[in-house]
């Protein structure tokens, strides 16, 4: 595969594990969209992740395979210039959207800003990627909410209620991904992280 993998959430717990696997198990280059005021700060943040994962010497082995871009998932156009966004979209073959707020205590509107609107912005980028092979959305098994009994992969809205804003906002984000029928999407639902 020649196209790059675009990864959101590379500095978070799940995202850093995804980053590690792409770097060690494939020869794919990664574009990491990182919340930061500029590319230099974003590179420093990812550099810290690489050092945590591989140590100082190991980080040097992989740093040239990660193109770090300062972005804001909740801003229109991801807070990136239209030209740079087009360049990123053209280079991207797969998107793994792992960025999220995992706080259970946020007010629902604040959780929606990150989890729902961030997903909407990632889907907008995916729609502009001419060579997109797959959009992977990292969700949670807890979109099942209070639904009793089994909740299958195909299940989504079974009139369940939710215990917290995290569950509800991730449920709503999944709805956006499910509605993006023109895109090749996959939803992953880890249960315990």
Short mmCIF file of N, CA and C in Angstrom, two decimals:
data_model
loop_
_atom_site.label_atom_id
_atom_site.label_comp_id
_atom_site.label_asym_id
_atom_site.label_seq_id
_atom_site.Cartn_x
_atom_site.Cartn_y
_atom_site.Cartn_z
N UNK A 1 0.83 -1.18 0.00
CA UNK A 1 0.00 0.00 0.00
C UNK A 1 0.87 1.24 0.00
N UNK A 2 0.53 2.17 -0.83
CA UNK A 2 1.34 3.37 -0.93
C UNK A 2 0.75 4.55 -0.20
N UNK A 3 -0.57 4.57 -0.02
CA UNK A 3 -1.21 5.69 0.66
C UNK A 3 -0.92 5.70 2.15
N UNK A 4 -1.07 6.88 2.72
CA UNK A 4 -0.79 7.03 4.15
C UNK A 4 -2.03 6.74 4.98
N UNK A 5 -1.77 6.47 6.25
CA UNK A 5 -2.83 6.31 7.23
C UNK A 5 -2.93 7.62 7.98
N UNK A 6 -4.12 8.20 8.02
CA UNK A 6 -4.34 9.40 8.83
C UNK A 6 -4.90 8.94 10.17
N UNK A 7 -4.30 9.41 11.24
CA UNK A 7 -4.69 9.00 12.58
C UNK A 7 -5.03 10.22 13.41
N UNK A 8 -6.22 10.21 14.01
CA UNK A 8 -6.56 11.22 15.02
C UNK A 8 -6.39 10.56 16.38
N UNK A 9 -6.08 11.36 17.38
CA UNK A 9 -5.95 10.82 18.73
C UNK A 9 -4.64 10.11 19.00
N UNK A 10 -3.61 10.38 18.22
CA UNK A 10 -2.33 9.67 18.37
C UNK A 10 -1.67 9.89 19.72
N UNK A 11 -2.04 10.95 20.44
CA UNK A 11 -1.44 11.21 21.74
C UNK A 11 -2.30 10.66 22.89
N UNK A 12 -3.42 10.05 22.55
CA UNK A 12 -4.26 9.43 23.57
C UNK A 12 -3.92 7.97 23.74
N UNK A 13 -4.53 7.33 24.72
CA UNK A 13 -4.20 5.96 25.06
C UNK A 13 -4.43 5.00 23.89
N UNK A 14 -5.61 5.02 23.30
CA UNK A 14 -5.90 4.11 22.19
C UNK A 14 -5.10 4.52 20.96
N UNK A 15 -5.06 5.81 20.66
CA UNK A 15 -4.36 6.29 19.48
C UNK A 15 -2.89 5.95 19.48
N UNK A 16 -2.25 6.06 20.65
CA UNK A 16 -0.82 5.74 20.68
C UNK A 16 -0.58 4.25 20.44
N UNK A 17 -1.50 3.41 20.85
CA UNK A 17 -1.38 1.97 20.58
C UNK A 17 -1.58 1.68 19.10
N UNK A 18 -2.52 2.39 18.49
CA UNK A 18 -2.73 2.24 17.04
C UNK A 18 -1.49 2.70 16.29
N UNK A 19 -0.93 3.84 16.69
CA UNK A 19 0.28 4.37 16.07
C UNK A 19 1.42 3.35 16.17
N UNK A 20 1.61 2.80 17.35
CA UNK A 20 2.68 1.82 17.56
C UNK A 20 2.53 0.63 16.62
N UNK A 21 1.31 0.16 16.45
CA UNK A 21 1.09 -1.01 15.60
C UNK A 21 1.34 -0.71 14.13
N UNK A 22 0.90 0.46 13.67
CA UNK A 22 1.18 0.81 12.27
C UNK A 22 2.68 0.93 12.03
N UNK A 23 3.39 1.50 12.98
CA UNK A 23 4.82 1.70 12.78
C UNK A 23 5.61 0.40 12.86
N UNK A 24 5.22 -0.51 13.75
CA UNK A 24 6.00 -1.73 13.93
C UNK A 24 5.54 -2.90 13.07
N UNK A 25 4.29 -2.90 12.65
CA UNK A 25 3.76 -4.05 11.93
C UNK A 25 3.52 -3.80 10.44
N UNK A 26 3.72 -2.56 10.01
CA UNK A 26 3.55 -2.25 8.59
C UNK A 26 4.69 -1.33 8.16
N UNK A 27 4.72 -1.04 6.88
CA UNK A 27 5.67 -0.04 6.39
C UNK A 27 4.94 1.26 6.03
N UNK A 28 3.72 1.40 6.49
CA UNK A 28 2.89 2.57 6.18
C UNK A 28 3.38 3.80 6.91
N UNK A 29 3.34 4.94 6.23
CA UNK A 29 3.58 6.23 6.86
C UNK A 29 2.27 6.71 7.45
N UNK A 30 2.36 7.52 8.51
CA UNK A 30 1.20 7.98 9.25
C UNK A 30 1.16 9.50 9.25
N UNK A 31 -0.02 10.05 9.00
CA UNK A 31 -0.27 11.47 9.21
C UNK A 31 -1.02 11.56 10.53
N UNK A 32 -0.45 12.21 11.51
CA UNK A 32 -1.08 12.34 12.82
C UNK A 32 -1.62 13.75 12.98
N UNK A 33 -2.94 13.88 13.08
CA UNK A 33 -3.56 15.16 13.38
C UNK A 33 -3.57 15.31 14.89
N UNK A 34 -2.93 16.37 15.39
CA UNK A 34 -2.73 16.53 16.83
C UNK A 34 -3.23 17.91 17.25
N UNK A 35 -3.98 17.93 18.34
CA UNK A 35 -4.45 19.21 18.90
C UNK A 35 -3.25 19.97 19.45
N UNK A 36 -2.94 21.08 18.82
CA UNK A 36 -1.80 21.90 19.22
C UNK A 36 -1.92 23.25 18.52
N UNK A 37 -1.27 24.28 19.07
CA UNK A 37 -1.35 25.60 18.43
C UNK A 37 -0.56 25.70 17.13
N UNK A 38 0.44 24.83 16.95
CA UNK A 38 1.22 24.86 15.71
C UNK A 38 1.90 23.50 15.52
N UNK A 39 2.49 23.33 14.34
CA UNK A 39 3.11 22.04 14.01
C UNK A 39 4.28 21.68 14.93
N UNK A 40 5.04 22.69 15.36
CA UNK A 40 6.19 22.40 16.23
C UNK A 40 5.74 21.81 17.55
N UNK A 41 4.71 22.37 18.14
CA UNK A 41 4.18 21.84 19.40
C UNK A 41 3.58 20.45 19.17
N UNK A 42 2.89 20.30 18.05
CA UNK A 42 2.31 18.99 17.73
C UNK A 42 3.40 17.94 17.57
N UNK A 43 4.49 18.30 16.89
CA UNK A 43 5.62 17.35 16.72
C UNK A 43 6.23 16.99 18.07
N UNK A 44 6.35 17.97 18.96
CA UNK A 44 6.88 17.69 20.30
C UNK A 44 5.99 16.70 21.04
N UNK A 45 4.68 16.88 20.92
CA UNK A 45 3.75 15.97 21.60
C UNK A 45 3.89 14.54 21.06
N UNK A 46 3.95 14.40 19.75
CA UNK A 46 4.10 13.07 19.16
C UNK A 46 5.49 12.51 19.45
N UNK A 47 6.50 13.37 19.47
CA UNK A 47 7.84 12.92 19.84
C UNK A 47 7.85 12.31 21.22
N UNK A 48 7.12 12.91 22.15
CA UNK A 48 7.00 12.35 23.50
C UNK A 48 6.32 10.99 23.49
N UNK A 49 5.30 10.84 22.66
CA UNK A 49 4.62 9.54 22.53
C UNK A 49 5.58 8.51 21.98
N UNK A 50 6.33 8.86 20.94
CA UNK A 50 7.28 7.91 20.35
C UNK A 50 8.36 7.51 21.36
N UNK A 51 8.84 8.47 22.15
CA UNK A 51 9.85 8.13 23.17
C UNK A 51 9.25 7.23 24.24
N UNK A 52 7.98 7.48 24.62
CA UNK A 52 7.32 6.60 25.59
C UNK A 52 7.16 5.19 25.05
N UNK A 53 6.84 5.09 23.77
CA UNK A 53 6.62 3.78 23.16
C UNK A 53 7.91 3.02 22.89
N UNK A 54 8.95 3.73 22.40
CA UNK A 54 10.13 3.06 21.88
C UNK A 54 11.45 3.45 22.53
N UNK A 55 11.41 4.38 23.48
CA UNK A 55 12.66 4.89 24.05
C UNK A 55 13.27 5.92 23.11
N UNK A 56 14.28 6.60 23.55
CA UNK A 56 14.88 7.67 22.76
C UNK A 56 15.43 7.17 21.43
N UNK A 57 16.18 6.08 21.47
CA UNK A 57 16.79 5.58 20.23
C UNK A 57 15.75 4.99 19.31
N UNK A 58 14.80 4.28 19.85
CA UNK A 58 13.74 3.69 19.02
C UNK A 58 12.86 4.75 18.38
N UNK A 59 12.62 5.84 19.09
CA UNK A 59 11.79 6.91 18.54
C UNK A 59 12.41 7.47 17.27
N UNK A 60 13.73 7.57 17.25
CA UNK A 60 14.43 8.10 16.06
C UNK A 60 14.21 7.21 14.84
N UNK A 61 14.04 5.92 15.11
CA UNK A 61 13.82 4.96 14.01
C UNK A 61 12.50 5.24 13.28
N UNK A 62 11.50 5.72 14.01
CA UNK A 62 10.16 5.86 13.44
C UNK A 62 9.74 7.29 13.15
N UNK A 63 10.41 8.28 13.70
CA UNK A 63 9.91 9.65 13.60
C UNK A 63 9.79 10.14 12.16
N UNK A 64 10.61 9.63 11.25
CA UNK A 64 10.52 10.08 9.86
C UNK A 64 9.32 9.49 9.13
N UNK A 65 8.62 8.54 9.75
CA UNK A 65 7.43 7.94 9.15
C UNK A 65 6.14 8.58 9.64
N UNK A 66 6.25 9.57 10.51
CA UNK A 66 5.06 10.23 11.06
C UNK A 66 5.09 11.70 10.66
N UNK A 67 4.12 12.10 9.87
CA UNK A 67 3.94 13.50 9.48
C UNK A 67 2.93 14.09 10.46
N UNK A 68 3.40 14.98 11.31
CA UNK A 68 2.56 15.53 12.37
C UNK A 68 2.00 16.88 11.93
N UNK A 69 0.68 17.03 12.07
CA UNK A 69 0.00 18.25 11.65
C UNK A 69 -0.84 18.78 12.81
N UNK A 70 -0.62 20.04 13.17
CA UNK A 70 -1.46 20.68 14.18
C UNK A 70 -2.86 20.84 13.61
N UNK A 71 -3.84 20.39 14.36
CA UNK A 71 -5.23 20.45 13.88
C UNK A 71 -6.15 20.64 15.08
N UNK A 72 -7.37 21.01 14.78
CA UNK A 72 -8.40 21.15 15.80
C UNK A 72 -9.65 20.47 15.26
N UNK A 73 -9.93 19.29 15.77
CA UNK A 73 -11.04 18.49 15.25
C UNK A 73 -12.39 19.15 15.39
N UNK A 74 -12.52 20.14 16.24
CA UNK A 74 -13.83 20.76 16.42
C UNK A 74 -13.97 22.06 15.65
N UNK A 75 -12.94 22.45 14.91
CA UNK A 75 -12.99 23.67 14.11
C UNK A 75 -13.35 23.34 12.67
N UNK A 76 -14.04 24.26 12.01
CA UNK A 76 -14.31 24.03 10.58
C UNK A 76 -13.01 23.78 9.83
N UNK A 77 -13.03 22.80 8.94
CA UNK A 77 -11.84 22.47 8.17
C UNK A 77 -10.69 21.96 9.02
N UNK A 78 -11.00 21.53 10.24
CA UNK A 78 -10.00 21.01 11.17
C UNK A 78 -8.98 22.06 11.59
N UNK A 79 -9.29 23.33 11.32
CA UNK A 79 -8.35 24.39 11.66
C UNK A 79 -7.12 24.39 10.78
N UNK A 80 -7.21 23.75 9.61
CA UNK A 80 -6.09 23.62 8.67
C UNK A 80 -6.46 24.38 7.39
N UNK A 81 -5.49 24.98 6.76
CA UNK A 81 -5.76 25.71 5.51
C UNK A 81 -6.35 24.75 4.48
N UNK A 82 -7.15 25.28 3.57
CA UNK A 82 -7.79 24.43 2.57
C UNK A 82 -6.76 23.75 1.67
N UNK A 83 -5.67 24.43 1.36
CA UNK A 83 -4.62 23.81 0.52
C UNK A 83 -3.97 22.64 1.25
N UNK A 84 -3.64 22.83 2.51
CA UNK A 84 -3.00 21.75 3.26
C UNK A 84 -3.96 20.58 3.47
N UNK A 85 -5.22 20.91 3.73
CA UNK A 85 -6.24 19.87 3.89
C UNK A 85 -6.36 19.04 2.61
N UNK A 86 -6.33 19.71 1.46
CA UNK A 86 -6.42 19.00 0.18
C UNK A 86 -5.20 18.11 -0.02
N UNK A 87 -4.02 18.58 0.37
CA UNK A 87 -2.80 17.77 0.26
C UNK A 87 -2.89 16.54 1.15
N UNK A 88 -3.38 16.73 2.36
CA UNK A 88 -3.54 15.61 3.30
C UNK A 88 -4.55 14.60 2.75
N UNK A 89 -5.68 15.10 2.26
CA UNK A 89 -6.72 14.21 1.72
C UNK A 89 -6.18 13.41 0.54
N UNK A 90 -5.40 14.07 -0.32
CA UNK A 90 -4.86 13.38 -1.50
C UNK A 90 -3.86 12.28 -1.12
N UNK A 91 -3.17 12.45 -0.01
CA UNK A 91 -2.16 11.48 0.41
C UNK A 91 -2.73 10.35 1.27
N UNK A 92 -3.98 10.49 1.69
CA UNK A 92 -4.57 9.57 2.66
C UNK A 92 -5.33 8.44 1.98
N UNK A 93 -5.01 7.22 2.42
CA UNK A 93 -5.71 6.03 1.93
C UNK A 93 -6.64 5.45 3.00
N UNK A 94 -6.23 5.53 4.24
CA UNK A 94 -7.05 5.04 5.36
C UNK A 94 -7.08 6.10 6.45
N UNK A 95 -8.21 6.20 7.13
CA UNK A 95 -8.35 7.10 8.27
C UNK A 95 -8.77 6.27 9.47
N UNK A 96 -8.05 6.45 10.57
CA UNK A 96 -8.44 5.85 11.84
C UNK A 96 -8.75 7.02 12.78
N UNK A 97 -10.02 7.17 13.09
CA UNK A 97 -10.46 8.26 13.96
C UNK A 97 -10.57 7.74 15.39
N UNK A 98 -9.51 7.97 16.16
CA UNK A 98 -9.45 7.48 17.55
C UNK A 98 -9.57 8.61 18.56
N UNK A 99 -9.60 9.86 18.11
CA UNK A 99 -9.67 10.99 19.04
C UNK A 99 -11.05 11.05 19.68
N UNK A 100 -11.06 11.30 20.99
CA UNK A 100 -12.32 11.42 21.71
C UNK A 100 -12.06 11.96 23.10
N UNK A 101 -13.12 12.52 23.67
CA UNK A 101 -13.10 12.82 25.09
C UNK A 101 -13.69 11.60 25.79
N UNK A 102 -12.95 11.04 26.72
CA UNK A 102 -13.43 9.84 27.41
C UNK A 102 -13.94 10.15 28.82
N UNK A 103 -14.13 11.42 29.11
CA UNK A 103 -14.64 11.81 30.42
C UNK A 103 -16.12 11.44 30.55
N UNK A 104 -16.46 10.79 31.62
CA UNK A 104 -17.86 10.45 31.89
C UNK A 104 -18.60 11.62 32.54
N UNK A 105 -17.86 12.60 33.03
CA UNK A 105 -18.45 13.66 33.83
C UNK A 105 -18.73 14.95 33.06
N UNK A 106 -18.32 15.03 31.81
CA UNK A 106 -18.57 16.26 31.05
C UNK A 106 -20.06 16.48 30.85
N UNK A 107 -20.50 17.72 30.86
CA UNK A 107 -21.88 17.99 30.45
C UNK A 107 -22.06 17.49 29.01
N UNK A 108 -23.25 17.05 28.68
CA UNK A 108 -23.50 16.44 27.38
C UNK A 108 -23.08 17.34 26.22
N UNK A 109 -23.37 18.62 26.28
CA UNK A 109 -23.01 19.52 25.18
C UNK A 109 -21.50 19.57 24.98
N UNK A 110 -20.73 19.54 26.04
CA UNK A 110 -19.26 19.56 25.92
C UNK A 110 -18.75 18.24 25.34
N UNK A 111 -19.33 17.14 25.76
CA UNK A 111 -18.93 15.84 25.20
C UNK A 111 -19.27 15.77 23.72
N UNK A 112 -20.39 16.35 23.33
CA UNK A 112 -20.79 16.36 21.91
C UNK A 112 -19.80 17.16 21.06
N UNK A 113 -19.28 18.25 21.60
CA UNK A 113 -18.35 19.07 20.83
C UNK A 113 -17.18 18.23 20.34
N UNK A 114 -16.60 17.44 21.22
CA UNK A 114 -15.44 16.63 20.85
C UNK A 114 -15.86 15.36 20.12
N UNK A 115 -16.75 14.61 20.71
CA UNK A 115 -17.04 13.27 20.18
C UNK A 115 -17.93 13.26 18.95
N UNK A 116 -18.90 14.16 18.89
CA UNK A 116 -19.79 14.19 17.73
C UNK A 116 -19.24 15.12 16.65
N UNK A 117 -18.95 16.36 17.02
CA UNK A 117 -18.46 17.31 16.01
C UNK A 117 -17.08 16.91 15.51
N UNK A 118 -16.23 16.37 16.37
CA UNK A 118 -14.93 15.88 15.93
C UNK A 118 -15.08 14.77 14.90
N UNK A 119 -16.04 13.90 15.11
CA UNK A 119 -16.31 12.83 14.14
C UNK A 119 -16.85 13.42 12.84
N UNK A 120 -17.71 14.41 12.95
CA UNK A 120 -18.25 15.06 11.75
C UNK A 120 -17.11 15.65 10.90
N UNK A 121 -16.16 16.32 11.56
CA UNK A 121 -15.03 16.94 10.84
C UNK A 121 -14.13 15.86 10.21
N UNK A 122 -13.90 14.76 10.93
CA UNK A 122 -13.10 13.67 10.37
C UNK A 122 -13.79 13.06 9.15
N UNK A 123 -15.11 12.92 9.21
CA UNK A 123 -15.87 12.39 8.08
C UNK A 123 -15.82 13.35 6.89
N UNK A 124 -15.84 14.66 7.15
CA UNK A 124 -15.72 15.64 6.07
C UNK A 124 -14.38 15.48 5.35
N UNK A 125 -13.31 15.29 6.12
CA UNK A 125 -12.01 15.06 5.51
C UNK A 125 -12.04 13.77 4.69
N UNK A 126 -12.62 12.73 5.25
CA UNK A 126 -12.70 11.45 4.55
C UNK A 126 -13.43 11.60 3.23
N UNK A 127 -14.50 12.38 3.21
CA UNK A 127 -15.27 12.56 1.99
C UNK A 127 -14.47 13.27 0.90
N UNK A 128 -13.43 14.01 1.30
CA UNK A 128 -12.62 14.73 0.32
C UNK A 128 -11.37 13.95 -0.10
N UNK A 129 -11.18 12.76 0.45
CA UNK A 129 -9.99 11.95 0.14
C UNK A 129 -10.30 11.07 -1.07
N UNK A 130 -9.73 11.40 -2.25
CA UNK A 130 -10.10 10.67 -3.47
C UNK A 130 -9.70 9.19 -3.47
N UNK A 131 -8.66 8.83 -2.74
CA UNK A 131 -8.22 7.43 -2.72
C UNK A 131 -8.57 6.71 -1.43
N UNK A 132 -9.59 7.19 -0.73
CA UNK A 132 -9.94 6.59 0.56
C UNK A 132 -10.35 5.14 0.40
N UNK A 133 -9.69 4.30 1.17
CA UNK A 133 -10.00 2.87 1.18
C UNK A 133 -10.90 2.51 2.36
N UNK A 134 -10.67 3.18 3.50
CA UNK A 134 -11.43 2.83 4.70
C UNK A 134 -11.41 3.99 5.71
N UNK A 135 -12.55 4.25 6.34
CA UNK A 135 -12.66 5.16 7.46
C UNK A 135 -13.01 4.30 8.67
N UNK A 136 -12.13 4.28 9.66
CA UNK A 136 -12.34 3.46 10.86
C UNK A 136 -12.65 4.41 12.02
N UNK A 137 -13.78 4.19 12.64
CA UNK A 137 -14.20 4.99 13.78
C UNK A 137 -14.07 4.15 15.05
N UNK A 138 -13.25 4.62 15.98
CA UNK A 138 -13.11 3.92 17.26
C UNK A 138 -14.21 4.42 18.18
N UNK A 139 -15.15 3.56 18.47
CA UNK A 139 -16.29 3.88 19.33
C UNK A 139 -16.10 3.19 20.67
N UNK A 140 -17.16 2.66 21.21
CA UNK A 140 -17.12 1.94 22.48
C UNK A 140 -18.27 0.96 22.56
N UNK A 141 -18.07 -0.15 23.24
CA UNK A 141 -19.16 -1.10 23.46
C UNK A 141 -20.27 -0.47 24.30
N UNK A 142 -19.96 0.60 24.99
CA UNK A 142 -20.93 1.23 25.88
C UNK A 142 -21.97 2.06 25.15
N UNK A 143 -21.95 2.08 23.80
CA UNK A 143 -23.07 2.68 23.07
C UNK A 143 -24.34 1.85 23.30
N UNK A 144 -24.18 0.66 23.85
CA UNK A 144 -25.34 -0.16 24.21
C UNK A 144 -26.13 0.47 25.36
N UNK A 145 -25.48 1.38 26.09
CA UNK A 145 -26.18 2.06 27.19
C UNK A 145 -26.81 1.08 28.15
N UNK A 146 -28.08 1.30 28.43
CA UNK A 146 -28.79 0.47 29.40
C UNK A 146 -29.54 -0.70 28.75
N UNK A 147 -29.28 -0.96 27.47
CA UNK A 147 -29.97 -2.05 26.80
C UNK A 147 -29.68 -3.36 27.52
N UNK A 148 -30.74 -4.09 27.91
CA UNK A 148 -30.51 -5.37 28.58
C UNK A 148 -30.21 -6.47 27.57
N UNK A 149 -29.39 -7.39 27.95
CA UNK A 149 -29.11 -8.53 27.08
C UNK A 149 -28.06 -8.24 26.04
N UNK A 150 -28.06 -9.07 25.01
CA UNK A 150 -27.04 -8.96 23.97
C UNK A 150 -27.26 -7.73 23.09
N UNK A 151 -26.13 -7.15 22.69
CA UNK A 151 -26.14 -6.00 21.79
C UNK A 151 -25.12 -6.32 20.72
N UNK A 152 -25.58 -6.59 19.52
CA UNK A 152 -24.73 -7.08 18.45
C UNK A 152 -24.08 -5.94 17.67
N UNK A 153 -23.11 -6.30 16.84
CA UNK A 153 -22.39 -5.31 16.03
C UNK A 153 -23.34 -4.52 15.14
N UNK A 154 -24.36 -5.17 14.62
CA UNK A 154 -25.31 -4.49 13.72
C UNK A 154 -26.28 -3.59 14.48
N UNK A 155 -26.38 -3.77 15.80
CA UNK A 155 -27.31 -2.99 16.61
C UNK A 155 -26.78 -1.58 16.84
N UNK A 156 -27.71 -0.66 16.90
CA UNK A 156 -27.34 0.71 17.22
C UNK A 156 -28.41 1.34 18.10
N UNK A 157 -29.52 1.72 17.51
CA UNK A 157 -30.56 2.39 18.28
C UNK A 157 -31.65 1.39 18.63
N UNK A 158 -31.59 0.92 19.87
CA UNK A 158 -32.60 -0.02 20.36
C UNK A 158 -33.38 0.61 21.51
N UNK A 159 -33.54 1.93 21.44
CA UNK A 159 -34.27 2.71 22.44
C UNK A 159 -33.60 2.66 23.81
N UNK A 160 -32.30 2.44 23.82
CA UNK A 160 -31.56 2.42 25.08
C UNK A 160 -31.40 3.84 25.61
N UNK A 161 -31.20 3.93 26.90
CA UNK A 161 -30.83 5.21 27.51
C UNK A 161 -29.36 5.10 27.90
N UNK A 162 -28.80 6.18 28.41
CA UNK A 162 -27.37 6.22 28.67
C UNK A 162 -27.07 6.66 30.09
N UNK A 163 -26.00 6.13 30.65
CA UNK A 163 -25.60 6.43 32.01
C UNK A 163 -24.82 7.73 32.13
N UNK A 164 -24.20 8.15 31.02
CA UNK A 164 -23.36 9.35 31.09
C UNK A 164 -23.21 9.96 29.70
N UNK A 165 -22.60 11.13 29.66
CA UNK A 165 -22.45 11.87 28.41
C UNK A 165 -21.50 11.18 27.44
N UNK A 166 -20.54 10.44 27.95
CA UNK A 166 -19.62 9.71 27.08
C UNK A 166 -20.38 8.70 26.25
N UNK A 167 -21.17 7.85 26.90
CA UNK A 167 -21.94 6.83 26.18
C UNK A 167 -22.84 7.47 25.12
N UNK A 168 -23.56 8.52 25.52
CA UNK A 168 -24.51 9.13 24.60
C UNK A 168 -23.81 9.82 23.43
N UNK A 169 -22.73 10.54 23.71
CA UNK A 169 -22.05 11.24 22.62
C UNK A 169 -21.37 10.26 21.66
N UNK A 170 -20.86 9.16 22.15
CA UNK A 170 -20.27 8.15 21.26
C UNK A 170 -21.37 7.46 20.43
N UNK A 171 -22.54 7.25 21.02
CA UNK A 171 -23.69 6.73 20.28
C UNK A 171 -24.05 7.68 19.14
N UNK A 172 -24.10 8.97 19.44
CA UNK A 172 -24.45 9.97 18.42
C UNK A 172 -23.37 10.05 17.34
N UNK A 173 -22.12 9.91 17.73
CA UNK A 173 -21.03 9.91 16.75
C UNK A 173 -21.15 8.69 15.83
N UNK A 174 -21.49 7.55 16.39
CA UNK A 174 -21.70 6.35 15.57
C UNK A 174 -22.80 6.58 14.55
N UNK A 175 -23.84 7.29 14.95
CA UNK A 175 -24.94 7.57 14.02
C UNK A 175 -24.41 8.34 12.80
N UNK A 176 -23.53 9.31 13.04
CA UNK A 176 -22.95 10.05 11.92
C UNK A 176 -22.19 9.12 10.97
N UNK A 177 -21.41 8.22 11.55
CA UNK A 177 -20.62 7.28 10.72
C UNK A 177 -21.56 6.36 9.95
N UNK A 178 -22.60 5.87 10.60
CA UNK A 178 -23.56 4.99 9.93
C UNK A 178 -24.28 5.72 8.80
N UNK A 179 -24.53 7.02 8.99
CA UNK A 179 -25.22 7.81 7.97
C UNK A 179 -24.32 8.18 6.79
N UNK A 180 -23.02 8.01 6.93
CA UNK A 180 -22.07 8.33 5.86
C UNK A 180 -21.99 7.16 4.89
N UNK A 181 -23.11 6.83 4.29
CA UNK A 181 -23.21 5.61 3.48
C UNK A 181 -22.36 5.65 2.22
N UNK A 182 -21.95 6.83 1.78
CA UNK A 182 -21.11 6.93 0.58
C UNK A 182 -19.66 6.58 0.88
N UNK A 183 -19.31 6.47 2.16
CA UNK A 183 -17.93 6.19 2.55
C UNK A 183 -17.77 4.74 2.99
N UNK A 184 -16.60 4.16 2.76
CA UNK A 184 -16.32 2.81 3.27
C UNK A 184 -15.94 2.90 4.76
N UNK A 185 -16.89 2.61 5.61
CA UNK A 185 -16.67 2.81 7.05
C UNK A 185 -16.65 1.50 7.82
N UNK A 186 -15.94 1.53 8.93
CA UNK A 186 -15.91 0.44 9.89
C UNK A 186 -15.99 1.07 11.26
N UNK A 187 -16.81 0.50 12.13
CA UNK A 187 -16.92 0.97 13.51
C UNK A 187 -16.34 -0.10 14.42
N UNK A 188 -15.40 0.31 15.24
CA UNK A 188 -14.81 -0.60 16.24
C UNK A 188 -15.35 -0.22 17.61
N UNK A 189 -15.71 -1.23 18.40
CA UNK A 189 -16.27 -0.99 19.73
C UNK A 189 -15.48 -1.71 20.80
N UNK A 190 -14.33 -1.17 21.21
CA UNK A 190 -13.62 -1.81 22.32
C UNK A 190 -14.48 -1.76 23.58
N UNK A 191 -14.36 -2.79 24.40
CA UNK A 191 -15.15 -2.82 25.64
C UNK A 191 -14.37 -2.29 26.81
N UNK A 192 -13.12 -2.69 26.93
CA UNK A 192 -12.28 -2.24 28.05
C UNK A 192 -10.97 -1.77 27.49
N UNK A 193 -10.58 -0.57 27.87
CA UNK A 193 -9.31 -0.01 27.37
C UNK A 193 -8.38 0.19 28.54
#
